[in-house]
Amino acid sequence: MNDKHPIHTTLSTEAIRILERYEQELGTKNIVLERALLGMDKLRFKDKIDPQSIGRIIKRVKTGIKGFDELLEGGIPEGFVVAVTGTPGTGKTTFSMQFLLEGLKNNERCVLFSFEEKADQIIKSAIRFGWDIGEYIDKGYLEIFGFTLLSTEEIIEIFDIFKPKRVVFDSINILSDIGNFRRSSRWRTILKDIKEKKMTGLVITEKKHGLEVKEFDEFDFMSDGVLFFDKKHINDLDQYKTYFIEIQKMRITKINEMPLEFIFSEHGIEFRVPRELLKSL
């Protein structure tokens, strides 16, 4: 048992049993959960710890996207960095903008780093869905860095000064070789800072293949969650498309990995999740 639990040498035997049971239920191992248990041990709550109470102490950040938060037990765990990946033109940027908009509606500071578009292009694109993000920029709740070539130090300085709760990077393929991501000290430093400051981040990456290919890049393994976006053409004329998302990974969260259909409404992305699926989660 000791070899299996190298980092929590001060956890009680009961807490380790709970950790093992919770990991078996969710099929994953996570340091955040271990530290939560450790904190509860210190507070002498260990006799009352169970998987349900652990779920209650995990703060979740709502995406605000209709029908989606229910699939993640209420939202993305706070402090997580999630890969929003998939083929081009599948809604990754729209999804990420809605995530930021939900934070803005709750007076949270948000930052968007775009490596593909200018800030004014992003603002104009948001108008399509009736999102007046310029209002939040004027009020000081949103910062957009378009076509950014910021250094690691400058990005961290922005975090220190602006103190955002939500952050989006769109898209990191332009700046980084995803195949060598783990060896990138730049991104390891940025991701570490996001977690230490308890920000919740979405990092958009591009895939050349759809859901039919089960192939993962290095950032998929480094991230706390992976949301894969894809589309299928109904006919050869490319007139009609069906859009899907697959929740491939989300630590300390019970998920269903079945591809889920979504639509683009006048208000953005919306999910129509079958009741049977919600009951199974």
CSV table of C-alpha atoms in Angstrom, one decimal:
chain,number,residue,atom,x,y,z
A,1,MET,CA,0.0,0.0,0.0
A,2,ASN,CA,2.8,2.4,0.8
A,3,ASP,CA,4.3,2.1,-2.6
A,4,LYS,CA,1.0,3.0,-4.2
A,5,HIS,CA,0.5,6.2,-2.2
A,6,PRO,CA,3.9,8.0,-2.3
A,7,ILE,CA,2.7,11.6,-1.6
A,8,HIS,CA,0.2,11.2,1.2
A,9,THR,CA,2.4,9.7,4.0
A,10,THR,CA,0.5,11.6,6.6
A,11,LEU,CA,-3.0,10.4,5.6
A,12,SER,CA,-4.8,8.2,8.0
A,13,THR,CA,-5.5,4.6,7.1
A,14,GLU,CA,-9.2,5.4,6.9
A,15,ALA,CA,-8.6,8.3,4.5
A,16,ILE,CA,-6.5,6.1,2.3
A,17,ARG,CA,-9.3,3.5,2.1
A,18,ILE,CA,-11.7,6.3,1.1
A,19,LEU,CA,-9.3,7.5,-1.5
A,20,GLU,CA,-8.9,4.0,-3.0
A,21,ARG,CA,-12.7,3.5,-3.1
A,22,TYR,CA,-13.3,6.9,-4.8
A,23,GLU,CA,-10.6,6.2,-7.3
A,24,GLN,CA,-12.1,2.8,-8.1
A,25,GLU,CA,-15.5,4.5,-8.7
A,26,LEU,CA,-14.2,7.2,-11.0
A,27,GLY,CA,-11.3,5.3,-12.5
A,28,THR,CA,-8.7,7.9,-11.9
A,29,LYS,CA,-6.1,9.1,-9.4
A,30,ASN,CA,-5.9,12.8,-8.5
A,31,ILE,CA,-3.6,14.8,-6.2
A,32,VAL,CA,-6.4,17.4,-5.6
A,33,LEU,CA,-8.5,14.6,-4.0
A,34,GLU,CA,-5.6,13.5,-1.9
A,35,ARG,CA,-5.0,17.0,-0.6
A,36,ALA,CA,-8.6,17.4,0.2
A,37,LEU,CA,-8.6,14.3,2.3
A,38,LEU,CA,-5.4,15.4,3.9
A,39,GLY,CA,-7.0,18.7,4.9
A,40,MET,CA,-10.0,17.0,6.3
A,41,ASP,CA,-7.7,14.7,8.3
A,42,LYS,CA,-6.0,17.7,9.8
A,43,LEU,CA,-9.4,19.1,10.8
A,44,ARG,CA,-10.2,15.8,12.4
A,45,PHE,CA,-13.2,15.1,10.2
A,46,LYS,CA,-11.8,11.8,9.0
A,47,ASP,CA,-14.6,9.8,10.7
A,48,LYS,CA,-17.2,11.6,8.6
A,49,ILE,CA,-15.4,11.4,5.2
A,50,ASP,CA,-17.1,9.5,2.4
A,51,PRO,CA,-17.2,9.9,-1.4
A,52,GLN,CA,-20.4,12.0,-1.1
A,53,SER,CA,-18.7,14.5,1.2
A,54,ILE,CA,-15.7,14.7,-1.0
A,55,GLY,CA,-18.0,15.7,-3.9
A,56,ARG,CA,-19.4,18.5,-1.8
A,57,ILE,CA,-16.0,20.0,-1.0
A,58,ILE,CA,-14.9,20.1,-4.6
A,59,LYS,CA,-15.9,23.6,-5.9
A,60,ARG,CA,-17.1,23.4,-9.5
A,61,VAL,CA,-17.1,26.2,-12.1
A,62,LYS,CA,-20.2,26.4,-14.3
A,63,THR,CA,-19.7,26.8,-18.0
A,64,GLY,CA,-23.1,28.3,-18.4
A,65,ILE,CA,-23.8,26.2,-21.5
A,66,LYS,CA,-27.3,24.8,-21.6
A,67,GLY,CA,-27.4,21.1,-20.9
A,68,PHE,CA,-23.6,20.7,-20.4
A,69,ASP,CA,-22.9,21.4,-16.7
A,70,GLU,CA,-25.2,18.5,-15.7
A,71,LEU,CA,-22.8,16.2,-17.5
A,72,LEU,CA,-19.9,17.2,-15.2
A,73,GLU,CA,-21.6,17.0,-11.8
A,74,GLY,CA,-22.3,20.7,-11.9
A,75,GLY,CA,-19.3,22.1,-13.8
A,76,ILE,CA,-15.5,21.9,-14.2
A,77,PRO,CA,-13.6,21.5,-10.9
A,78,GLU,CA,-12.0,24.8,-9.9
A,79,GLY,CA,-8.3,25.2,-10.7
A,80,PHE,CA,-8.5,22.7,-13.6
A,81,VAL,CA,-6.9,23.2,-17.0
A,82,VAL,CA,-9.0,21.6,-19.7
A,83,ALA,CA,-8.1,20.8,-23.3
A,84,VAL,CA,-10.7,21.9,-25.7
A,85,THR,CA,-9.7,20.0,-28.8
A,86,GLY,CA,-10.9,18.7,-32.1
A,87,THR,CA,-11.1,19.4,-35.8
A,88,PRO,CA,-11.4,23.0,-37.2
A,89,GLY,CA,-14.9,24.7,-37.3
A,90,THR,CA,-16.5,22.5,-34.6
A,91,GLY,CA,-17.3,25.2,-32.0
A,92,LYS,CA,-14.3,25.1,-29.8
A,93,THR,CA,-13.9,28.9,-29.7
A,94,THR,CA,-17.6,29.5,-29.3
A,95,PHE,CA,-17.7,27.0,-26.3
A,96,SER,CA,-14.7,28.8,-24.7
A,97,MET,CA,-16.3,32.2,-25.2
A,98,GLN,CA,-19.5,31.0,-23.5
A,99,PHE,CA,-17.3,29.7,-20.6
A,100,LEU,CA,-15.8,33.2,-20.2
A,101,LEU,CA,-19.2,34.9,-20.6
A,102,GLU,CA,-20.6,32.9,-17.7
A,103,GLY,CA,-17.8,34.2,-15.5
A,104,LEU,CA,-18.3,37.7,-16.6
A,105,LYS,CA,-22.0,37.5,-15.8
A,106,ASN,CA,-21.0,36.7,-12.2
A,107,ASN,CA,-18.5,39.6,-12.0
A,108,GLU,CA,-15.5,37.3,-12.4
A,109,ARG,CA,-12.4,38.7,-14.1
A,110,CYS,CA,-11.5,36.8,-17.3
A,111,VAL,CA,-8.6,36.8,-19.8
A,112,LEU,CA,-8.5,35.6,-23.4
A,113,PHE,CA,-5.2,35.0,-25.2
A,114,SER,CA,-5.9,34.6,-28.9
A,115,PHE,CA,-3.0,33.6,-31.2
A,116,GLU,CA,-5.1,33.6,-34.3
A,117,GLU,CA,-7.4,36.7,-34.2
A,118,LYS,CA,-7.2,40.4,-33.3
A,119,ALA,CA,-9.2,41.6,-30.4
A,120,ASP,CA,-11.7,43.6,-32.5
A,121,GLN,CA,-12.4,40.5,-34.6
A,122,ILE,CA,-13.2,38.5,-31.5
A,123,ILE,CA,-15.6,41.3,-30.3
A,124,LYS,CA,-17.4,41.3,-33.7
A,125,SER,CA,-17.7,37.5,-33.7
A,126,ALA,CA,-19.4,37.6,-30.3
A,127,ILE,CA,-22.1,40.0,-31.5
A,128,ARG,CA,-23.4,37.2,-33.7
A,129,PHE,CA,-24.7,35.5,-30.6
A,130,GLY,CA,-25.8,38.7,-29.0
A,131,TRP,CA,-22.8,38.9,-26.6
A,132,ASP,CA,-21.8,42.4,-25.9
A,133,ILE,CA,-18.3,41.6,-24.5
A,134,GLY,CA,-17.1,45.1,-25.2
A,135,GLU,CA,-19.2,46.2,-22.2
A,136,TYR,CA,-17.2,43.9,-19.9
A,137,ILE,CA,-13.9,45.2,-21.4
A,138,ASP,CA,-15.0,48.8,-20.6
A,139,LYS,CA,-15.9,47.8,-17.0
A,140,GLY,CA,-12.5,46.1,-16.5
A,141,TYR,CA,-13.8,42.5,-16.1
A,142,LEU,CA,-12.4,41.2,-19.4
A,143,GLU,CA,-9.0,41.5,-21.1
A,144,ILE,CA,-8.4,40.2,-24.6
A,145,PHE,CA,-4.9,39.8,-26.1
A,146,GLY,CA,-5.3,39.3,-29.8
A,147,PHE,CA,-2.5,38.0,-32.1
A,148,THR,CA,-0.5,37.9,-28.9
A,149,LEU,CA,3.3,37.2,-28.8
A,150,LEU,CA,3.6,37.6,-25.1
A,151,SER,CA,6.4,36.0,-23.2
A,152,THR,CA,5.9,33.5,-20.3
A,153,GLU,CA,6.9,36.3,-17.9
A,154,GLU,CA,4.4,38.7,-19.4
A,155,ILE,CA,1.5,36.2,-19.2
A,156,ILE,CA,2.3,35.5,-15.5
A,157,GLU,CA,2.5,39.2,-14.8
A,158,ILE,CA,-0.9,39.7,-16.4
A,159,PHE,CA,-2.2,37.0,-14.0
A,160,ASP,CA,-0.6,38.7,-11.0
A,161,ILE,CA,-2.0,42.2,-11.9
A,162,PHE,CA,-5.4,41.3,-13.3
A,163,LYS,CA,-6.2,38.3,-11.0
A,164,PRO,CA,-8.6,36.5,-13.3
A,165,LYS,CA,-10.7,33.5,-12.3
A,166,ARG,CA,-11.1,32.2,-15.8
A,167,VAL,CA,-8.6,32.1,-18.7
A,168,VAL,CA,-8.7,30.8,-22.3
A,169,PHE,CA,-5.8,30.2,-24.7
A,170,ASP,CA,-6.9,30.0,-28.4
A,171,SER,CA,-5.1,28.1,-30.0
A,172,ILE,CA,-1.7,26.9,-28.7
A,173,ASN,CA,-0.8,24.9,-31.8
A,174,ILE,CA,0.5,28.0,-33.5
A,175,LEU,CA,3.1,28.6,-30.8
A,176,SER,CA,4.0,25.1,-29.6
A,177,ASP,CA,4.8,21.7,-31.0
A,178,ILE,CA,2.1,19.6,-29.3
A,179,GLY,CA,4.3,16.5,-29.7
A,180,ASN,CA,7.0,18.1,-27.5
A,181,PHE,CA,4.6,19.8,-25.0
A,182,ARG,CA,5.9,18.0,-21.9
A,183,ARG,CA,9.4,19.3,-22.6
A,184,SER,CA,8.2,22.9,-23.0
A,185,SER,CA,9.3,24.8,-19.9
A,186,ARG,CA,7.2,27.7,-21.1
A,187,TRP,CA,3.9,25.9,-20.9
A,188,ARG,CA,4.7,23.9,-17.7
A,189,THR,CA,5.4,27.3,-16.0
A,190,ILE,CA,2.1,28.8,-17.2
A,191,LEU,CA,0.0,25.7,-16.3
A,192,LYS,CA,1.6,25.6,-12.8
A,193,ASP,CA,0.8,29.3,-12.3
A,194,ILE,CA,-2.8,28.7,-13.3
A,195,LYS,CA,-3.2,25.9,-10.8
A,196,GLU,CA,-1.4,27.7,-8.0
A,197,LYS,CA,-3.7,30.8,-8.4
A,198,LYS,CA,-6.8,28.6,-8.6
A,199,MET,CA,-7.8,29.9,-12.0
A,200,THR,CA,-9.8,27.6,-14.2
A,201,GLY,CA,-8.5,27.5,-17.8
A,202,LEU,CA,-9.5,26.2,-21.2
A,203,VAL,CA,-6.7,25.6,-23.7
A,204,ILE,CA,-7.8,25.1,-27.3
A,205,THR,CA,-5.8,22.7,-29.5
A,206,GLU,CA,-6.3,21.5,-33.0
A,207,LYS,CA,-6.6,17.9,-34.2
A,208,LYS,CA,-6.2,16.7,-37.8
A,209,HIS,CA,-8.5,13.7,-37.1
A,210,GLY,CA,-12.0,13.2,-35.8
A,211,LEU,CA,-13.5,11.0,-33.1
A,212,GLU,CA,-13.1,8.0,-35.3
A,213,VAL,CA,-9.3,8.0,-34.5
A,214,LYS,CA,-8.4,7.3,-30.8
A,215,GLU,CA,-5.1,9.2,-30.8
A,216,PHE,CA,-4.0,11.6,-28.1
A,217,ASP,CA,-1.3,14.2,-28.0
A,218,GLU,CA,0.9,15.2,-25.0
A,219,PHE,CA,-1.3,18.1,-23.8
A,220,ASP,CA,-4.3,15.7,-23.5
A,221,PHE,CA,-2.2,13.7,-21.0
A,222,MET,CA,-1.1,16.8,-19.1
A,223,SER,CA,-4.5,18.4,-18.8
A,224,ASP,CA,-7.1,17.7,-16.1
A,225,GLY,CA,-9.8,17.2,-18.7
A,226,VAL,CA,-10.3,16.7,-22.4
A,227,LEU,CA,-13.3,17.8,-24.4
A,228,PHE,CA,-13.2,16.6,-28.1
A,229,PHE,CA,-15.3,18.5,-30.7
A,230,ASP,CA,-16.2,17.0,-34.0
A,231,LYS,CA,-18.7,17.2,-36.9
A,232,LYS,CA,-20.2,14.8,-39.4
A,233,HIS,CA,-21.5,15.6,-42.8
A,234,ILE,CA,-25.0,14.3,-43.6
A,235,ASN,CA,-24.5,14.2,-47.3
A,236,ASP,CA,-21.8,14.4,-50.0
A,237,LEU,CA,-22.7,18.0,-50.8
A,238,ASP,CA,-21.6,19.2,-47.4
A,239,GLN,CA,-24.9,21.0,-46.9
A,240,TYR,CA,-25.8,19.7,-43.4
A,241,LYS,CA,-23.6,19.0,-40.5
A,242,THR,CA,-24.1,17.4,-37.1
A,243,TYR,CA,-21.9,18.6,-34.3
A,244,PHE,CA,-20.7,16.4,-31.4
A,245,ILE,CA,-18.6,16.6,-28.2
A,246,GLU,CA,-17.0,13.8,-26.4
A,247,ILE,CA,-16.0,14.2,-22.7
A,248,GLN,CA,-12.9,12.0,-23.0
A,249,LYS,CA,-11.5,12.9,-19.6
A,250,MET,CA,-12.4,15.0,-16.4
A,251,ARG,CA,-10.6,14.1,-13.2
A,252,ILE,CA,-12.6,13.6,-10.0
A,253,THR,CA,-15.8,13.6,-12.1
A,254,LYS,CA,-18.1,10.8,-13.2
A,255,ILE,CA,-18.5,11.2,-16.9
A,256,ASN,CA,-20.1,9.4,-19.8
A,257,GLU,CA,-17.8,9.2,-22.8
A,258,MET,CA,-20.5,8.8,-25.4
A,259,PRO,CA,-20.4,11.5,-28.1
A,260,LEU,CA,-23.1,14.0,-27.5
A,261,GLU,CA,-24.9,16.1,-30.1
A,262,PHE,CA,-25.2,19.9,-29.8
A,263,ILE,CA,-26.5,22.7,-31.9
A,264,PHE,CA,-25.6,26.3,-32.6
A,265,SER,CA,-28.6,28.4,-31.5
A,266,GLU,CA,-28.9,32.2,-31.7
A,267,HIS,CA,-27.5,32.3,-28.2
A,268,GLY,CA,-24.5,30.0,-28.8
A,269,ILE,CA,-24.0,26.3,-28.2
A,270,GLU,CA,-26.8,24.2,-26.6
A,271,PHE,CA,-26.9,20.6,-25.7
A,272,ARG,CA,-30.0,18.4,-25.8
A,273,VAL,CA,-29.1,15.6,-23.3
A,274,PRO,CA,-31.4,12.6,-23.0
A,275,ARG,CA,-32.9,12.2,-19.6
A,276,GLU,CA,-31.8,8.6,-19.5
A,277,LEU,CA,-28.2,9.7,-19.8
A,278,LEU,CA,-28.5,12.2,-16.9
A,279,LYS,CA,-30.0,9.5,-14.7
A,280,SER,CA,-27.0,7.2,-15.4
A,281,LEU,CA,-24.5,9.8,-14.1
